[in-house]
Amino acid sequence: SAVISQKPSRDICQRGTSLTIQCQVDSQVTMMFWYRQQPGQSLTLIATANQGSEATYESGFVIDKFPISRPNLTFSTLTVSNMSPEDSSIYLCSVGEFWGAKNIQYFGAGTRLSVL
Amino acid sequence: EDQVTQSPEALRLQEGESSSLNCSYTVSGLRGLFWYRQDPGKGPEFLFTLYSAGEEKEKERLKATLTKKESFLHITAPKPEDSATYLCADPPQGGSEKLVFGKGMKLTVNP
């Protein structure tokens, strides 16, 4: 299984600032995903990041607020821009391993963000 | 709208007291039903994927089963270390590889 490292593991930020979260994978993967887990809620997909193309955002998430980079097959970043307290969540990176009709997604440990 | 519903939302068991968690889904053309375990402060840990009705998979004290409308995670003789939040997830229609997650079920096993 893929080993995923996320940085930072947690941060406390001021309103109006931005935070960039890094996701490093120990093997080359085609598809990387960024999820948000708000307190007491389920995981919600923010966007899918494929190397060599623009990220695909889910309904309710926009590039200006959550810009994503995917410079190579082992690395991606998610930036949370112009933060407000409502952005306080756990942000998770995941990667998919697909073969045939089957797929498994593995998750990093997450970044716990608190916005004051 | 694609939906995954888990019940109960929370469950408290005594060590050794077996039980089952339910996950119901509304997406037709199932392309896998996923179970994950999430410990506090950690990302979800993959447990199982089930692809067809009647399929079963086991891992230690856990067994996942699948019907056409729902999946069950059976926990046999649980131990305190089985305490965690258990999530199920389903890929939505349209061929996307993303996952739609249920809200999770927090299991507490008391010694």
XYZ file of N, CA and C in Angstrom:
681
model
N 0.829 -1.194 0.000
C 0.000 0.000 0.000
C 0.870 1.253 0.000
N 0.344 2.323 -0.572
C 1.087 3.576 -0.648
C 1.225 4.202 0.741
N 2.374 4.818 0.973
C 2.608 5.545 2.226
C 2.515 7.033 1.919
N 1.659 7.722 2.646
C 1.361 9.122 2.362
C 1.770 9.986 3.547
N 2.520 11.022 3.270
C 2.964 11.939 4.318
C 2.339 13.298 4.077
N 1.733 13.857 5.094
C 1.128 15.180 4.983
C 1.831 16.135 5.945
N 2.026 17.362 5.478
C 2.591 18.415 6.307
C 1.830 19.701 6.127
N 1.582 20.507 7.142
C 1.832 20.165 8.550
C 0.771 19.209 9.076
N 0.993 18.638 10.235
C -0.017 17.756 10.822
C -1.135 18.573 11.471
N -0.784 19.766 11.926
C -1.782 20.670 12.482
C -1.267 22.097 12.434
N -2.180 23.033 12.433
C -1.781 24.440 12.448
C -2.931 25.283 12.980
N -2.564 26.375 13.573
C -3.532 27.377 14.024
C -3.232 28.645 13.256
N -4.219 29.155 12.543
C -3.984 30.288 11.650
C -4.939 31.426 11.967
N -4.543 32.600 11.542
C -5.370 33.776 11.723
C -6.306 33.961 10.542
N -7.430 34.513 10.814
C -8.409 34.843 9.770
C -7.751 35.692 8.681
N -8.049 35.387 7.428
C -7.554 36.166 6.302
C -6.228 35.696 5.737
N -5.550 34.792 6.421
C -4.281 34.269 5.924
C -4.519 33.012 5.093
N -3.435 32.474 4.540
C -3.511 31.260 3.717
C -2.560 30.210 4.275
N -2.897 28.955 4.055
C -2.060 27.837 4.486
C -1.931 26.855 3.336
N -0.704 26.414 3.074
C -0.470 25.405 2.058
C -0.140 24.082 2.723
N -0.874 23.046 2.349
C -0.706 21.704 2.879
C -0.014 20.853 1.829
N 0.993 20.111 2.248
C 1.748 19.285 1.323
C 1.400 17.811 1.500
N 1.398 17.093 0.387
C 1.127 15.663 0.391
C 2.182 14.966 -0.452
N 2.937 14.077 0.182
C 4.023 13.351 -0.494
C 3.713 11.864 -0.436
N 3.845 11.191 -1.570
C 3.572 9.755 -1.659
C 4.874 9.027 -1.979
N 5.010 7.812 -1.477
C 6.265 7.083 -1.650
C 6.340 6.333 -2.976
N 5.335 6.466 -3.825
C 5.342 5.832 -5.134
C 4.582 6.728 -6.111
N 4.787 6.493 -7.378
C 4.108 7.314 -8.378
C 2.643 6.900 -8.498
N 1.767 7.870 -8.444
C 0.341 7.610 -8.541
C -0.278 8.582 -9.534
N -1.273 8.117 -10.243
C -1.929 8.975 -11.224
C -2.889 9.947 -10.557
N -3.725 9.422 -9.673
C -4.798 10.221 -9.109
C -4.549 10.512 -7.629
N -4.681 11.767 -7.272
C -4.631 12.186 -5.880
C -5.896 12.974 -5.581
N -6.364 12.836 -4.366
C -7.615 13.465 -3.969
C -7.402 14.284 -2.695
N -8.130 15.357 -2.602
C -8.141 16.163 -1.372
C -9.557 16.173 -0.799
N -9.634 15.772 0.486
C -10.915 15.715 1.185
C -10.897 16.692 2.361
N -12.079 17.074 2.797
C -12.242 17.867 4.006
C -13.150 17.103 4.956
N -12.798 17.127 6.239
C -13.620 16.488 7.259
C -13.898 17.512 8.339
N -15.063 18.097 8.292
C -15.443 19.082 9.293
C -15.826 18.382 10.589
N -15.722 19.084 11.707
C -15.985 18.460 13.007
C -17.318 17.726 13.039
N -17.267 16.456 13.389
C -18.480 15.654 13.502
C -19.137 15.291 12.190
N -18.457 15.578 11.095
C -19.047 15.320 9.778
C -18.271 14.258 9.018
N -18.832 13.880 7.883
C -18.184 12.898 7.038
C -17.092 13.551 6.201
N -16.363 12.738 5.481
C -15.369 13.254 4.548
C -16.081 13.742 3.294
N -15.669 14.903 2.810
C -16.222 15.481 1.595
C -15.090 15.774 0.633
N -15.231 15.327 -0.603
C -14.182 15.547 -1.591
C -14.141 17.006 -2.003
N -12.937 17.589 -1.984
C -12.751 18.962 -2.461
C -12.439 18.938 -3.956
N -11.435 18.144 -4.323
C -11.014 18.117 -5.718
C -10.175 16.883 -5.986
N -10.089 16.552 -7.267
C -9.221 15.482 -7.760
C -8.068 16.130 -8.506
N -6.861 15.696 -8.182
C -5.669 16.298 -8.780
C -4.917 15.246 -9.590
N -4.897 15.423 -10.904
C -4.144 14.538 -11.782
C -2.937 15.284 -12.314
N -1.824 14.599 -12.380
C -0.607 15.228 -12.864
C -0.750 15.600 -14.327
N -0.391 16.835 -14.646
C -0.418 17.279 -16.028
C -1.715 17.897 -16.475
N -2.671 18.013 -15.560
C -3.940 18.650 -15.920
C -4.455 19.469 -14.745
N -5.412 20.313 -15.029
C -6.019 21.123 -13.969
C -6.805 20.235 -13.017
N -6.808 20.629 -11.758
C -7.593 19.887 -10.780
C -9.083 20.015 -11.087
N -9.827 18.974 -10.765
C -11.281 18.979 -10.955
C -11.941 19.189 -9.608
N -12.711 20.266 -9.478
C -13.314 20.640 -8.199
C -14.757 20.148 -8.111
N -15.129 19.775 -6.903
C -16.497 19.347 -6.639
C -17.385 20.570 -6.416
N -18.678 20.328 -6.531
C -19.643 21.402 -6.315
C -19.447 22.004 -4.928
N -19.390 23.338 -4.879
C -19.215 24.030 -3.612
C -17.777 24.393 -3.304
N -16.855 23.941 -4.112
C -15.426 24.239 -3.918
C -14.893 24.909 -5.174
N -14.127 25.999 -5.006
C -13.617 26.745 -6.157
C -12.114 26.900 -6.067
N -11.514 27.062 -7.237
C -10.058 27.118 -7.331
C -9.487 28.326 -6.605
N -10.183 29.439 -6.614
C -9.655 30.629 -5.948
C -9.517 30.419 -4.444
N -10.369 29.613 -3.873
C -10.350 29.346 -2.442
C -9.420 28.186 -2.097
N -9.375 27.188 -2.959
C -8.582 25.986 -2.701
C -7.676 25.664 -3.902
N -6.718 26.512 -4.210
C -5.826 26.181 -5.328
C -4.998 24.942 -5.035
N -4.809 24.135 -6.057
C -4.108 22.859 -5.936
C -2.994 22.818 -6.962
N -1.861 22.289 -6.536
C -0.776 22.016 -7.480
C -0.498 20.527 -7.520
N -0.049 20.050 -8.674
C 0.317 18.637 -8.827
C 1.509 18.605 -9.776
N 2.689 18.968 -9.278
C 3.845 19.112 -10.165
C 4.421 17.802 -10.671
N 4.187 16.702 -9.962
C 4.712 15.410 -10.412
C 3.836 14.290 -9.862
N 4.242 13.053 -10.095
C 3.389 11.905 -9.749
C 3.477 11.493 -8.279
N 4.285 12.192 -7.481
C 4.407 11.818 -6.068
C 4.071 12.959 -5.115
N 3.641 14.103 -5.613
C 3.500 15.275 -4.751
C 2.324 16.134 -5.180
N 1.651 16.710 -4.165
C 0.581 17.663 -4.435
C 0.482 18.627 -3.254
N -0.024 19.815 -3.528
C -0.309 20.764 -2.453
C -1.733 21.274 -2.581
N -2.315 21.565 -1.439
C -3.622 22.211 -1.351
C -3.438 23.480 -0.537
N -3.863 24.601 -1.055
C -3.812 25.860 -0.309
C -5.219 26.243 0.107
N -5.373 26.585 1.356
C -6.629 27.128 1.856
C -6.432 28.635 1.958
N -7.119 29.388 1.109
C -6.854 30.818 0.964
C -7.851 31.663 1.757
N -7.365 32.846 2.174
C -8.237 33.821 2.836
C -9.134 33.126 3.861
N -8.489 32.498 4.816
C -9.200 31.614 5.735
C -10.164 32.338 6.662
N -11.232 31.647 6.990
C -12.195 32.098 7.999
C -12.393 30.941 8.982
N -13.001 31.214 10.135
C -13.215 30.128 11.106
C -13.975 28.928 10.530
N -14.794 29.156 9.514
C -15.542 28.061 8.897
C -14.637 27.070 8.168
N -13.410 27.461 7.913
C -12.439 26.572 7.262
C -11.764 25.642 8.249
N -12.059 25.774 9.518
C -11.477 24.889 10.521
C -11.975 23.468 10.275
N -11.069 22.589 9.936
C -11.420 21.222 9.535
C -10.157 20.381 9.554
N -10.347 19.105 9.279
C -9.216 18.239 8.948
C -9.182 18.109 7.434
N -8.016 18.328 6.859
C -7.843 18.203 5.409
C -7.001 16.952 5.149
N -7.526 16.107 4.272
C -6.909 14.801 4.024
C -6.542 14.638 2.561
N -5.371 14.100 2.355
C -4.914 13.744 1.022
C -5.100 12.234 0.847
N -5.520 11.810 -0.305
C -5.605 10.378 -0.560
C -5.109 10.069 -1.962
N -4.691 8.840 -2.153
C -4.245 8.391 -3.473
C -4.966 7.102 -3.799
N -5.166 6.886 -5.094
C -5.858 5.681 -5.519
C -4.933 4.721 -6.221
N -5.125 3.456 -5.921
C -4.450 2.396 -6.659
C -5.530 1.620 -7.400
N -5.420 1.628 -8.706
C -6.478 1.038 -9.520
C -5.903 -0.070 -10.379
N -6.607 -1.183 -10.424
C -6.243 -2.237 -11.346
C -7.504 -2.952 -11.767
N -7.661 -3.114 -13.060
C -8.884 -3.683 -13.585
C -10.062 -2.816 -13.196
N -11.106 -3.448 -12.694
C -12.301 -2.724 -12.280
C -12.264 -2.385 -10.803
N -11.152 -2.681 -10.146
C -11.097 -2.498 -8.707
C -10.221 -1.307 -8.356
N -10.509 -0.697 -7.233
C -9.660 0.400 -6.777
C -9.652 0.452 -5.261
N -8.548 0.944 -4.711
C -8.415 1.178 -3.272
C -7.868 2.572 -3.109
N -8.380 3.299 -2.149
C -7.850 4.621 -1.845
C -7.234 4.604 -0.447
N -6.036 5.166 -0.379
C -5.311 5.265 0.882
C -5.213 6.723 1.286
N -5.248 6.943 2.599
C -5.291 8.302 3.112
C -4.059 8.642 3.940
N -3.670 9.910 3.877
C -2.679 10.427 4.795
C -3.299 10.644 6.164
N -2.464 11.063 7.115
C -2.928 11.257 8.490
C -3.760 12.523 8.654
N -3.691 13.408 7.660
C -4.515 14.607 7.726
C -3.806 15.801 8.323
N -4.341 16.967 8.028
C -3.876 18.231 8.598
C -5.038 18.850 9.350
N -4.849 19.019 10.637
C -5.904 19.602 11.477
C -5.715 21.108 11.527
N -6.634 21.835 10.937
C -6.533 23.293 10.812
C -7.552 23.975 11.712
N -7.068 24.907 12.500
C -7.937 25.757 13.319
C -7.716 27.193 12.893
N -8.803 27.898 12.599
C -8.721 29.289 12.165
C -9.368 30.168 13.225
N -8.578 31.141 13.707
C -9.070 32.006 14.785
C -9.643 33.311 14.252
N -29.537 11.902 -5.884
C -28.265 12.244 -5.238
C -27.674 10.990 -4.591
N -26.384 10.790 -4.815
C -25.722 9.642 -4.215
C -25.658 9.793 -2.711
N -26.079 8.762 -2.002
C -26.086 8.830 -0.541
C -25.598 7.538 0.064
N -24.887 7.677 1.164
C -24.445 6.548 1.966
C -24.868 6.845 3.391
N -25.643 5.938 3.971
C -26.194 6.146 5.314
C -25.718 5.055 6.243
N -25.160 5.469 7.370
C -24.670 4.511 8.338
C -25.515 4.549 9.603
N -25.679 3.378 10.190
C -26.391 3.310 11.466
C -25.816 2.166 12.302
N -25.847 2.283 13.615
C -26.159 3.503 14.353
C -25.026 4.524 14.244
N -25.233 5.734 14.706
C -24.186 6.757 14.668
C -23.121 6.483 15.711
N -23.530 5.860 16.790
C -22.582 5.517 17.850
C -23.046 4.220 18.501
N -22.082 3.443 18.952
C -22.381 2.161 19.562
C -21.379 1.907 20.676
N -21.901 1.527 21.817
C -21.040 1.221 22.959
C -21.252 -0.240 23.320
N -20.165 -1.010 23.312
C -20.232 -2.440 23.600
C -19.318 -2.793 24.752
N -19.651 -3.871 25.396
C -18.728 -4.456 26.362
C -17.778 -5.375 25.611
N -16.590 -5.506 26.103
C -15.617 -6.421 25.496
C -16.246 -7.799 25.363
N -16.152 -8.381 24.155
C -16.715 -9.699 23.914
C -18.150 -9.692 23.424
N -18.800 -8.527 23.437
C -20.196 -8.428 23.010
C -20.257 -8.155 21.509
N -20.644 -9.131 20.720
C -20.661 -8.996 19.262
C -21.814 -8.117 18.792
N -21.640 -7.472 17.661
C -22.676 -6.616 17.095
C -22.402 -6.378 15.617
N -23.289 -5.634 14.968
C -23.141 -5.328 13.549
C -23.420 -3.865 13.278
N -22.693 -3.312 12.321
C -22.889 -1.946 11.849
C -23.482 -2.012 10.454
N -24.365 -1.064 10.150
C -25.065 -1.087 8.870
C -24.672 0.091 7.996
N -24.556 -0.170 6.708
C -24.284 0.877 5.736
C -25.233 0.661 4.558
N -26.102 1.610 4.305
C -27.000 1.488 3.156
C -26.623 2.520 2.108
N -26.793 2.167 0.848
C -26.360 3.052 -0.224
C -27.455 3.136 -1.270
N -27.464 4.210 -2.026
C -28.536 4.422 -2.994
C -28.041 4.361 -4.427
N -26.749 4.218 -4.621
C -26.198 4.248 -5.967
C -26.397 2.901 -6.636
N -26.940 2.903 -7.824
C -27.092 1.653 -8.561
C -25.816 1.391 -9.349
N -25.666 0.189 -9.830
C -24.449 -0.138 -10.562
C -23.236 -0.077 -9.669
N -23.301 -0.787 -8.567
C -22.279 -0.709 -7.531
C -20.885 -0.973 -8.087
N -19.977 -0.069 -7.796
C -18.589 -0.248 -8.216
C -17.689 -0.376 -7.009
N -18.185 -1.013 -6.011
C -17.398 -1.238 -4.812
C -18.001 -0.524 -3.628
N -18.063 -1.192 -2.519
C -18.485 -0.598 -1.258
C -17.293 -0.732 -0.321
N -16.845 0.398 0.224
C -15.593 0.434 0.964
C -15.865 0.596 2.456
N -15.077 -0.089 3.262
C -15.085 0.118 4.705
C -13.705 0.619 5.143
N -13.740 1.649 5.992
C -12.525 2.211 6.560
C -12.678 2.302 8.073
N -11.537 2.290 8.740
C -11.481 2.540 10.175
C -10.708 3.840 10.379
N -11.194 4.718 11.260
C -10.491 5.966 11.544
C -10.316 6.125 13.044
N -9.060 6.212 13.461
C -8.736 6.484 14.857
C -8.587 7.992 15.049
N -8.816 8.475 16.263
C -8.713 9.926 16.504
C -7.354 10.473 16.083
N -7.373 11.573 15.333
C -6.135 12.210 14.913
C -5.435 11.538 13.757
N -6.095 10.566 13.137
C -5.474 9.850 12.027
C -6.384 9.837 10.811
N -5.789 9.537 9.670
C -6.586 9.398 8.463
C -7.270 8.040 8.428
N -8.271 7.883 7.593
C -8.954 6.593 7.474
C -8.009 5.486 7.016
N -8.166 4.321 7.628
C -7.368 3.145 7.277
C -8.257 2.174 6.515
N -7.816 1.780 5.325
C -8.603 0.888 4.484
C -8.776 -0.472 5.148
N -10.028 -0.975 5.130
C -10.320 -2.309 5.652
C -10.714 -3.272 4.543
N -11.815 -2.961 3.844
C -12.366 -3.890 2.860
C -12.960 -3.140 1.673
N -13.006 -3.845 0.544
C -13.860 -3.452 -0.570
C -14.694 -4.656 -0.961
N -15.990 -4.446 -1.135
C -16.904 -5.496 -1.573
C -17.501 -5.064 -2.905
N -17.620 -6.033 -3.832
C -18.047 -5.662 -5.180
C -19.359 -6.285 -5.621
N -19.767 -7.382 -5.018
C -20.984 -8.016 -5.506
C -21.782 -8.572 -4.338
N -23.116 -8.590 -4.522
C -24.010 -9.097 -3.480
C -23.629 -10.531 -3.126
N -23.578 -10.784 -1.824
C -23.188 -12.104 -1.354
C -21.718 -12.206 -0.991
N -20.942 -11.224 -1.390
C -19.513 -11.252 -1.102
C -19.266 -10.987 0.377
N -18.280 -11.679 0.934
C -17.885 -11.496 2.320
C -16.369 -11.402 2.396
N -15.890 -10.561 3.331
C -14.452 -10.473 3.580
C -14.223 -10.371 5.075
N -13.139 -10.981 5.531
C -12.852 -11.006 6.966
C -11.448 -10.501 7.247
N -11.327 -9.870 8.426
C -10.023 -9.444 8.914
C -10.092 -9.456 10.436
N -9.419 -10.401 11.032
C -9.401 -10.566 12.485
C -10.841 -10.673 12.998
N -11.304 -9.766 13.812
C -12.644 -9.868 14.392
C -13.717 -9.207 13.534
N -13.337 -8.718 12.390
C -14.265 -8.005 11.511
C -14.638 -8.858 10.304
N -15.919 -8.817 9.949
C -16.378 -9.451 8.719
C -17.360 -8.512 8.047
N -17.103 -8.224 6.773
C -17.980 -7.352 6.001
C -18.764 -8.190 5.011
N -20.056 -7.892 4.902
C -20.931 -8.576 3.961
C -21.671 -7.545 3.132
N -22.182 -7.982 1.982
C -22.811 -7.051 1.050
C -24.079 -7.663 0.472
N -25.170 -6.846 0.455
C -26.377 -7.202 -0.278
C -26.562 -6.156 -1.371
N -27.681 -6.217 -2.071
C -27.909 -5.263 -3.158
C -28.171 -3.848 -2.647
N -28.529 -3.716 -1.374
C -28.889 -2.399 -0.869
C -28.069 -1.951 0.322
N -27.354 -2.883 0.953
C -26.642 -2.494 2.150
C -25.463 -3.413 2.427
N -24.611 -2.926 3.311
C -23.474 -3.716 3.752
C -23.471 -3.735 5.281
N -22.976 -4.833 5.832
C -22.863 -4.955 7.273
C -21.409 -5.196 7.641
N -21.013 -4.568 8.731
C -19.703 -4.859 9.311
C -19.958 -5.539 10.645
N -19.686 -6.841 10.674
C -19.927 -7.629 11.874
C -18.655 -7.630 12.721
N -18.830 -7.368 13.996
C -17.693 -7.360 14.919
C -17.925 -8.464 15.935
N -17.042 -9.450 15.905
C -17.191 -10.626 16.766
C -16.235 -10.522 17.942
N -16.798 -10.665 19.151
C -16.007 -10.625 20.380
C -15.034 -9.447 20.376
N -15.548 -8.220 20.266
C -14.662 -7.064 20.142
C -13.798 -6.842 21.377
N -12.658 -6.185 21.127
C -11.740 -5.802 22.182
C -11.659 -4.279 22.243
N -11.182 -3.733 23.355
C -11.081 -2.268 23.449
C -10.318 -1.640 22.293
N -9.341 -2.334 21.742
C -8.570 -1.767 20.635
C -9.362 -1.679 19.336
N -10.552 -2.252 19.316
C -11.432 -2.099 18.154
C -12.193 -0.776 18.199
N -12.066 -0.055 19.299
C -12.730 1.251 19.417
C -12.182 2.202 18.359
N -13.073 2.761 17.571
C -12.690 3.657 16.476
C -13.973 4.124 15.802
N -13.817 4.992 14.825
C -14.937 5.348 13.961
C -14.827 4.529 12.684
N -15.902 3.888 12.323
C -15.930 3.052 11.121
C -16.745 3.776 10.035
N -16.117 3.924 8.887
C -16.711 4.662 7.774
C -16.982 3.715 6.615
N -18.094 3.893 5.956
C -18.283 3.211 4.686
C -18.376 4.246 3.578
N -18.039 3.837 2.378
C -17.978 4.765 1.254
C -18.312 4.029 -0.036
N -18.754 4.805 -1.006
C -19.253 4.244 -2.252
C -18.854 5.173 -3.388
N -18.323 4.663 -4.492
C -18.088 5.537 -5.637
C -19.419 5.937 -6.248
N -19.604 7.184 -6.635
C -20.873 7.603 -7.221
C -20.994 7.155 -8.666
N -22.142 7.365 -9.252
C -22.336 7.043 -10.661
C -21.477 7.953 -11.528
N -21.254 7.540 -12.738
C -20.558 8.409 -13.686
C -19.125 8.020 -13.920
N -18.655 6.989 -13.246
C -17.306 6.533 -13.502
C -16.228 7.249 -12.727
N -16.605 8.200 -11.873
C -15.601 8.904 -11.081
C -14.956 7.966 -10.077
N -13.697 8.211 -9.773
C -13.015 7.396 -8.784
C -13.137 7.971 -7.382
N -13.815 9.064 -7.216
C -13.937 9.638 -5.873
C -14.837 8.759 -5.045
N -14.836 8.967 -3.750
C -15.664 8.221 -2.825
C -16.655 9.142 -2.128
N -17.892 8.653 -1.963
C -18.899 9.342 -1.167
C -18.980 8.614 0.161
N -18.688 9.309 1.239
C -18.613 8.697 2.554
C -19.902 8.879 3.345
N -20.205 7.881 4.174
C -21.219 8.063 5.199
C -20.638 8.873 6.341
N -21.481 9.195 7.318
C -21.032 10.036 8.438
C -20.182 9.276 9.436
N -20.182 7.961 9.317
C -19.362 7.183 10.229
C -20.135 6.701 11.447
N -19.584 5.696 12.073
C -20.178 5.110 13.283
C -19.066 4.976 14.310
N -19.246 5.685 15.437
C -18.234 5.648 16.482
C -18.477 4.468 17.401
N -17.546 3.536 17.403
C -17.636 2.346 18.240
C -16.738 2.497 19.460
N -17.311 2.254 20.620
C -16.543 2.232 21.866
C -16.721 0.862 22.494
N -15.601 0.197 22.753
C -15.627 -1.115 23.399
C -15.020 -0.966 24.788
N -15.824 -1.201 25.777
C -15.370 -1.066 27.163
C -14.802 -2.382 27.681
N -13.716 -2.305 28.441
C -13.115 -3.542 28.974
C -13.970 -4.159 30.056
